[in-house]
Coordinates of C-alpha atoms in Angstrom, one line a residue:
M1 CA 134.6 102.5 93.2
R2 CA 132.7 104.8 90.8
R3 CA 129.3 106.2 91.5
R4 CA 127.2 106.1 88.4
R5 CA 124.7 108.9 88.0
R6 CA 121.6 107.8 86.2
A7 CA 120.8 110.5 83.8
G8 CA 117.5 112.3 84.3
K9 CA 116.0 109.9 86.8
R10 CA 117.3 111.0 90.2
S11 CA 114.4 111.7 92.6
A12 CA 113.7 115.3 93.5
Y13 CA 113.5 114.0 97.1
A14 CA 116.9 112.3 97.1
G15 CA 118.5 112.9 100.4
Y16 CA 115.1 113.5 102.1
G17 CA 114.3 116.5 104.1
G18 CA 112.4 118.7 101.6
V19 CA 109.8 121.0 103.2
G20 CA 106.4 119.5 103.0
V21 CA 107.6 116.1 101.8
K22 CA 106.2 113.3 104.0
P23 CA 108.4 110.2 104.3
L24 CA 107.2 107.0 102.7
L25 CA 108.5 105.1 105.7
A26 CA 109.2 106.7 109.1
V27 CA 111.0 104.5 111.6
R28 CA 111.3 105.7 115.2
D29 CA 113.2 104.1 118.0
L30 CA 112.9 100.6 116.6
S31 CA 114.3 98.0 119.0
V32 CA 114.3 94.2 118.8
Q33 CA 115.3 91.9 121.6
F34 CA 115.2 88.1 121.5
R35 CA 114.3 86.4 124.8
M36 CA 116.5 83.4 125.5
R37 CA 115.3 80.1 127.0
R38 CA 117.7 80.2 129.9
G39 CA 117.0 83.9 130.7
G40 CA 118.4 87.1 129.4
A41 CA 118.0 88.7 126.0
V42 CA 119.9 89.5 122.9
A43 CA 119.6 93.1 121.8
A44 CA 119.7 92.7 118.0
V45 CA 118.4 96.2 117.1
S46 CA 118.6 99.2 119.4
A47 CA 116.7 102.5 119.0
V48 CA 117.0 102.8 115.2
S49 CA 115.4 105.8 113.6
F50 CA 115.3 107.0 110.0
D51 CA 113.1 108.3 107.2
L52 CA 112.8 107.0 103.7
A53 CA 111.3 109.4 101.1
P54 CA 109.4 108.7 97.9
G55 CA 112.0 108.2 95.2
E56 CA 114.9 107.5 97.6
C57 CA 117.3 104.6 98.0
L58 CA 118.7 104.1 101.5
A59 CA 121.6 101.6 101.8
L60 CA 121.9 99.9 105.2
V61 CA 125.5 98.5 105.5
G62 CA 127.7 96.9 108.2
E63 CA 129.3 93.7 109.1
S64 CA 127.4 90.4 109.5
G65 CA 125.4 90.1 112.7
C66 CA 124.9 93.9 113.3
G67 CA 121.1 93.7 113.0
K68 CA 120.4 94.7 109.4
S69 CA 118.3 91.7 108.4
V70 CA 116.5 91.6 111.8
L71 CA 115.4 95.2 111.2
A72 CA 113.9 94.3 107.8
S73 CA 112.2 91.3 109.2
A74 CA 110.7 93.4 112.0
L75 CA 109.2 95.8 109.5
L76 CA 107.3 92.9 107.9
G77 CA 106.4 91.0 111.0
L78 CA 108.6 88.0 110.1
L79 CA 110.4 87.6 113.4
P80 CA 110.1 84.4 115.6
G81 CA 107.9 84.3 118.6
N82 CA 110.7 85.1 121.1
A83 CA 111.2 88.5 119.6
V84 CA 110.2 91.6 121.5
V85 CA 109.7 94.6 119.2
R86 CA 109.3 98.2 120.3
G87 CA 109.1 101.5 118.5
E88 CA 107.1 102.7 115.5
A89 CA 107.3 102.3 111.7
L90 CA 104.7 104.3 109.8
L91 CA 104.2 103.3 106.2
R92 CA 102.6 105.6 103.7
G93 CA 101.9 104.9 100.0
G94 CA 99.5 102.4 98.5
G95 CA 96.7 103.2 100.9
D96 CA 96.0 104.6 104.3
P97 CA 99.0 105.0 106.6
V98 CA 99.7 101.8 108.5
E99 CA 101.9 101.3 111.6
L100 CA 103.8 98.2 110.7
L101 CA 105.1 97.2 114.1
G102 CA 101.6 97.3 115.6
A103 CA 99.8 95.7 112.7
D104 CA 98.2 92.2 113.1
E105 CA 99.2 89.2 111.0
R106 CA 96.0 89.4 108.9
T107 CA 96.7 93.0 107.9
L108 CA 100.4 92.3 107.1
A109 CA 99.6 89.1 105.1
R110 CA 96.6 90.5 103.1
S111 CA 97.5 94.1 102.5
V112 CA 101.1 94.8 103.3
R113 CA 103.5 92.0 102.2
G114 CA 103.9 91.9 98.5
R115 CA 101.3 94.7 97.8
R116 CA 102.6 97.7 99.7
V117 CA 106.1 96.3 100.7
G118 CA 108.0 94.0 98.5
L119 CA 110.8 91.8 99.9
V120 CA 113.9 90.4 98.2
P121 CA 114.9 87.9 101.0
Q122 CA 118.4 87.2 102.2
S123 CA 117.9 83.4 101.7
P124 CA 115.9 83.1 98.5
A125 CA 115.9 79.3 98.3
A126 CA 114.0 79.2 101.7
H127 CA 111.3 81.5 100.3
L128 CA 110.7 79.6 97.1
T129 CA 108.2 76.7 97.2
P130 CA 110.2 73.6 96.6
V131 CA 107.5 71.5 94.8
R132 CA 106.5 74.2 92.3
T133 CA 108.4 75.6 89.2
V134 CA 109.6 79.1 89.1
R135 CA 107.1 79.8 86.3
S136 CA 104.2 78.5 88.4
Q137 CA 105.2 80.7 91.4
L138 CA 105.9 83.8 89.3
A139 CA 102.6 83.4 87.4
E140 CA 100.6 83.0 90.6
T141 CA 102.2 86.2 92.0
V142 CA 101.6 88.1 88.8
R143 CA 97.9 87.0 88.7
E144 CA 97.3 87.9 92.3
L145 CA 99.0 91.3 92.2
T146 CA 98.1 92.5 88.7
G147 CA 95.0 90.6 87.7
A148 CA 96.5 89.3 84.5
R149 CA 94.8 86.3 82.9
K150 CA 95.5 83.7 80.1
E151 CA 97.7 85.0 77.3
A152 CA 98.4 88.3 79.2
L153 CA 99.4 86.3 82.2
A154 CA 101.9 84.2 80.3
E155 CA 103.5 87.3 78.7
A156 CA 103.5 89.2 82.0
T157 CA 105.2 86.2 83.7
R158 CA 108.0 86.2 81.1
A159 CA 108.4 90.0 81.4
A160 CA 108.7 89.7 85.2
A161 CA 111.4 87.1 84.8
E162 CA 113.3 89.2 82.3
R163 CA 113.1 92.2 84.6
A164 CA 115.3 90.3 87.1
S165 CA 117.5 88.8 84.4
F166 CA 116.1 85.3 85.1
P167 CA 116.6 83.2 81.9
A168 CA 113.3 82.2 80.2
D169 CA 114.7 78.6 79.6
H170 CA 114.9 78.1 83.3
L171 CA 111.3 79.0 84.2
D172 CA 110.2 75.4 84.3
R173 CA 112.8 74.4 86.7
Y174 CA 112.2 73.7 90.4
P175 CA 114.1 75.6 93.1
H176 CA 116.5 72.7 93.9
E177 CA 117.6 72.8 90.3
L178 CA 118.7 76.4 90.5
S179 CA 122.1 77.8 91.4
G180 CA 122.3 80.3 94.2
G181 CA 122.5 83.2 91.8
L182 CA 119.5 81.9 89.8
A183 CA 117.5 81.5 93.0
Q184 CA 118.4 85.1 93.9
R185 CA 117.1 86.3 90.6
A186 CA 113.9 84.3 90.9
A187 CA 113.3 85.9 94.3
T188 CA 114.0 89.4 92.9
A189 CA 111.6 88.8 90.1
L190 CA 108.9 87.8 92.6
A191 CA 109.6 90.9 94.7
L192 CA 109.3 93.3 91.8
V193 CA 105.9 92.1 90.7
G194 CA 103.2 94.6 91.6
D195 CA 105.7 97.5 92.0
A196 CA 105.1 97.9 95.7
P197 CA 105.5 101.4 97.0
L198 CA 108.3 100.2 99.3
L199 CA 110.9 97.6 98.4
L200 CA 113.2 95.9 101.0
A201 CA 116.1 94.2 99.3
D202 CA 118.2 92.1 101.7
E203 CA 121.5 91.2 100.1
P204 CA 120.0 91.1 96.6
T205 CA 123.3 90.6 94.9
T206 CA 124.4 87.4 96.7
G207 CA 125.8 84.8 94.2
L208 CA 125.8 87.2 91.2
D209 CA 128.8 88.1 89.1
R210 CA 129.7 91.7 88.7
D211 CA 127.8 92.4 85.5
L212 CA 124.6 90.9 87.0
V213 CA 125.2 92.8 90.2
D214 CA 125.2 96.1 88.3
K215 CA 122.1 95.1 86.3
T216 CA 120.2 94.0 89.3
V217 CA 120.9 97.0 91.4
D218 CA 120.1 99.3 88.5
E219 CA 116.7 97.6 88.1
L220 CA 116.1 98.1 91.9
R221 CA 117.2 101.7 91.5
S222 CA 114.7 102.2 88.7
H223 CA 112.0 101.0 91.1
A224 CA 112.8 104.0 93.3
D225 CA 113.3 106.4 90.4
D226 CA 109.6 106.1 89.7
G227 CA 108.7 107.6 93.1
R228 CA 108.8 104.5 95.2
G229 CA 111.2 103.8 98.1
L230 CA 114.1 101.3 98.3
L231 CA 115.8 100.1 101.4
I232 CA 118.8 97.9 100.3
I233 CA 120.7 95.9 102.9
T234 CA 124.1 95.0 101.5
H235 CA 127.7 94.1 102.2
D236 CA 128.5 95.2 98.7
L237 CA 129.7 98.8 99.1
A238 CA 130.3 99.1 95.4
A239 CA 126.6 98.3 94.8
A240 CA 125.6 100.8 97.5
E241 CA 127.8 103.5 96.0
R242 CA 126.2 102.9 92.5
I243 CA 122.6 103.4 93.5
A244 CA 122.2 104.9 97.0
D245 CA 121.1 108.4 97.9
R246 CA 121.9 107.9 101.6
V247 CA 123.9 105.4 103.6
A248 CA 123.1 104.2 107.1
V249 CA 125.9 102.2 108.9
M250 CA 124.9 99.8 111.6
Y251 CA 127.2 98.4 114.3
A252 CA 126.1 96.1 117.2
G253 CA 122.4 96.9 116.5
R254 CA 122.7 100.6 116.4
V255 CA 122.8 103.1 113.4
V256 CA 126.2 104.8 114.1
E257 CA 126.2 107.0 111.0
L258 CA 123.7 108.3 108.5
S259 CA 125.0 110.3 105.6
A260 CA 124.4 111.4 102.0
A261 CA 126.0 108.8 99.7
D262 CA 128.1 111.3 97.8
R263 CA 129.6 112.6 101.1
F264 CA 130.0 109.1 102.5
F265 CA 131.9 107.6 99.5
G266 CA 133.5 110.9 98.4
T267 CA 134.5 114.0 100.3
P268 CA 134.6 114.5 103.3
G269 CA 133.9 110.8 103.8
P270 CA 132.5 109.0 106.9
R271 CA 132.6 110.7 110.3
H272 CA 132.4 107.5 112.4
P273 CA 135.7 105.6 112.8
Y274 CA 133.9 102.3 112.1
A275 CA 132.2 103.6 108.9
R276 CA 135.6 104.9 107.7
G277 CA 137.1 101.5 108.5
L278 CA 134.6 99.8 106.3
L279 CA 135.7 101.9 103.4
D280 CA 139.4 101.5 104.2
A281 CA 139.0 97.7 104.1
L282 CA 138.1 97.8 100.4
P283 CA 140.8 96.5 98.0
E284 CA 140.6 99.7 95.9
R285 CA 141.2 101.8 99.0
A286 CA 143.6 101.1 101.8
F287 CA 142.8 97.3 101.9
T288 CA 143.2 97.5 105.7
P289 CA 140.6 95.4 107.6
V290 CA 138.9 96.7 110.7
P291 CA 140.8 95.1 113.7
G292 CA 139.2 92.8 116.1
M293 CA 135.7 91.3 116.0
P294 CA 132.2 92.7 116.7
P295 CA 130.8 92.2 120.2
E296 CA 128.3 89.6 121.2
L297 CA 124.8 91.2 121.1
G298 CA 123.9 89.4 124.3
A299 CA 126.7 91.1 126.2
L300 CA 127.0 94.6 124.9
P301 CA 129.0 97.2 126.9
E302 CA 127.2 100.1 128.5
G303 CA 129.2 102.5 126.4
C304 CA 130.3 102.6 122.8
A305 CA 130.3 99.0 121.5
F306 CA 133.0 99.9 118.9
A307 CA 135.5 101.3 121.5
P308 CA 137.5 98.0 121.9
R309 CA 138.3 98.2 118.1
C310 CA 138.7 101.9 117.8
P311 CA 142.0 103.7 117.6
R312 CA 140.3 107.0 118.8
A313 CA 138.7 105.5 121.9
S314 CA 139.1 107.3 125.3
E315 CA 137.6 107.2 128.7
A316 CA 134.6 109.1 127.4
C317 CA 133.6 106.0 125.4
A318 CA 132.5 104.3 128.5
V319 CA 129.3 106.3 128.1
L320 CA 127.0 105.5 125.1
P321 CA 127.5 108.3 122.6
P322 CA 124.3 110.1 121.4
F323 CA 123.5 110.3 117.7
D324 CA 124.5 113.9 116.8
E325 CA 125.0 115.5 113.5
G326 CA 124.8 112.2 111.6
A327 CA 127.1 110.1 113.8
A328 CA 127.0 108.4 117.2
C329 CA 130.6 108.9 118.3
H330 CA 132.4 110.8 121.0
H331 CA 135.4 111.3 118.7
P332 CA 134.1 111.6 115.1
V333 CA 136.5 112.2 112.3
V334 CA 136.5 115.9 111.5
P335 CA 137.5 116.7 107.9
E336 CA 140.4 118.9 107.4
P337 CA 139.6 122.3 105.9
E338 CA 140.6 122.8 102.3
P339 CA 143.8 124.9 102.0
E340 CA 143.2 128.4 100.8
S341 CA 144.3 129.3 97.3
E342 CA 146.6 132.2 96.6
G343 CA 143.7 134.2 95.2
S344 CA 141.6 133.7 98.4
R345 CA 144.4 135.2 100.6
S346 CA 144.8 138.3 98.5

């Protein structure tokens, strides 16, 4: 994979942590459990904390079922009634700060979703109204979020479709007439309208060919380059490498590594064995899959959930590892020191 640097547009806040820079989104100890009808609970997200700065793209990666999409849904209040959500998620940008996890449905529906937080959903067909054309839905969103009317509305609708590479000759089609890739582009077009300060993109490249993947993620990246925030959830590590400033790796509901993207994809590489295994599974790398299967979230061990699949596991892994220096692991991979040159020894 090759990380493409976008000339002249990288945020001054990329990597986050600058003195005096307040995060656009500050998530602290976010946990989500689903109560089961027969008793017990499924711990889908456990004690996740991160910051997202203005102008930054954070890629959230990991295997299916690790809690990535649940986390995004929790931020927008889109979880079912049996979900128990704890923690804090403070959103700045677009108005007064709002604590997303404690906000009521009226606040989320009227002033957060679409206006302050845009969402590219994981299942776009389910979010498109089946009895209305794409043009009708896109025009309504443009009118509501930008105030455009009449001729200006028609032009703005076409421009919104073009921004997501949605073909103009398909605008009068209904959702059931779209392929999966076209439905994905329609959902992306809807999410980009209004240029919300924060964009959550949940698997935005599903069903797209490689050229459209690159074009789509570049458009999402440009959203962040203008001083907004982008949280992209993806299995596509090539897409993450292309646009991300930082990478957060989730496993069994926890963030097990948080790293600058250039260090993660380059040198020294990931510190957590699971994160390193994700990269090694790529065809252009070792093409060696991570052995075993993820654990059931309803029966997580007390210690490290990755230990049964980890070649570095020991008795210490029976205790849950703390998140320390960017990784939650008792046996993180330590990069080997670079050999000294002849000149440095003289």
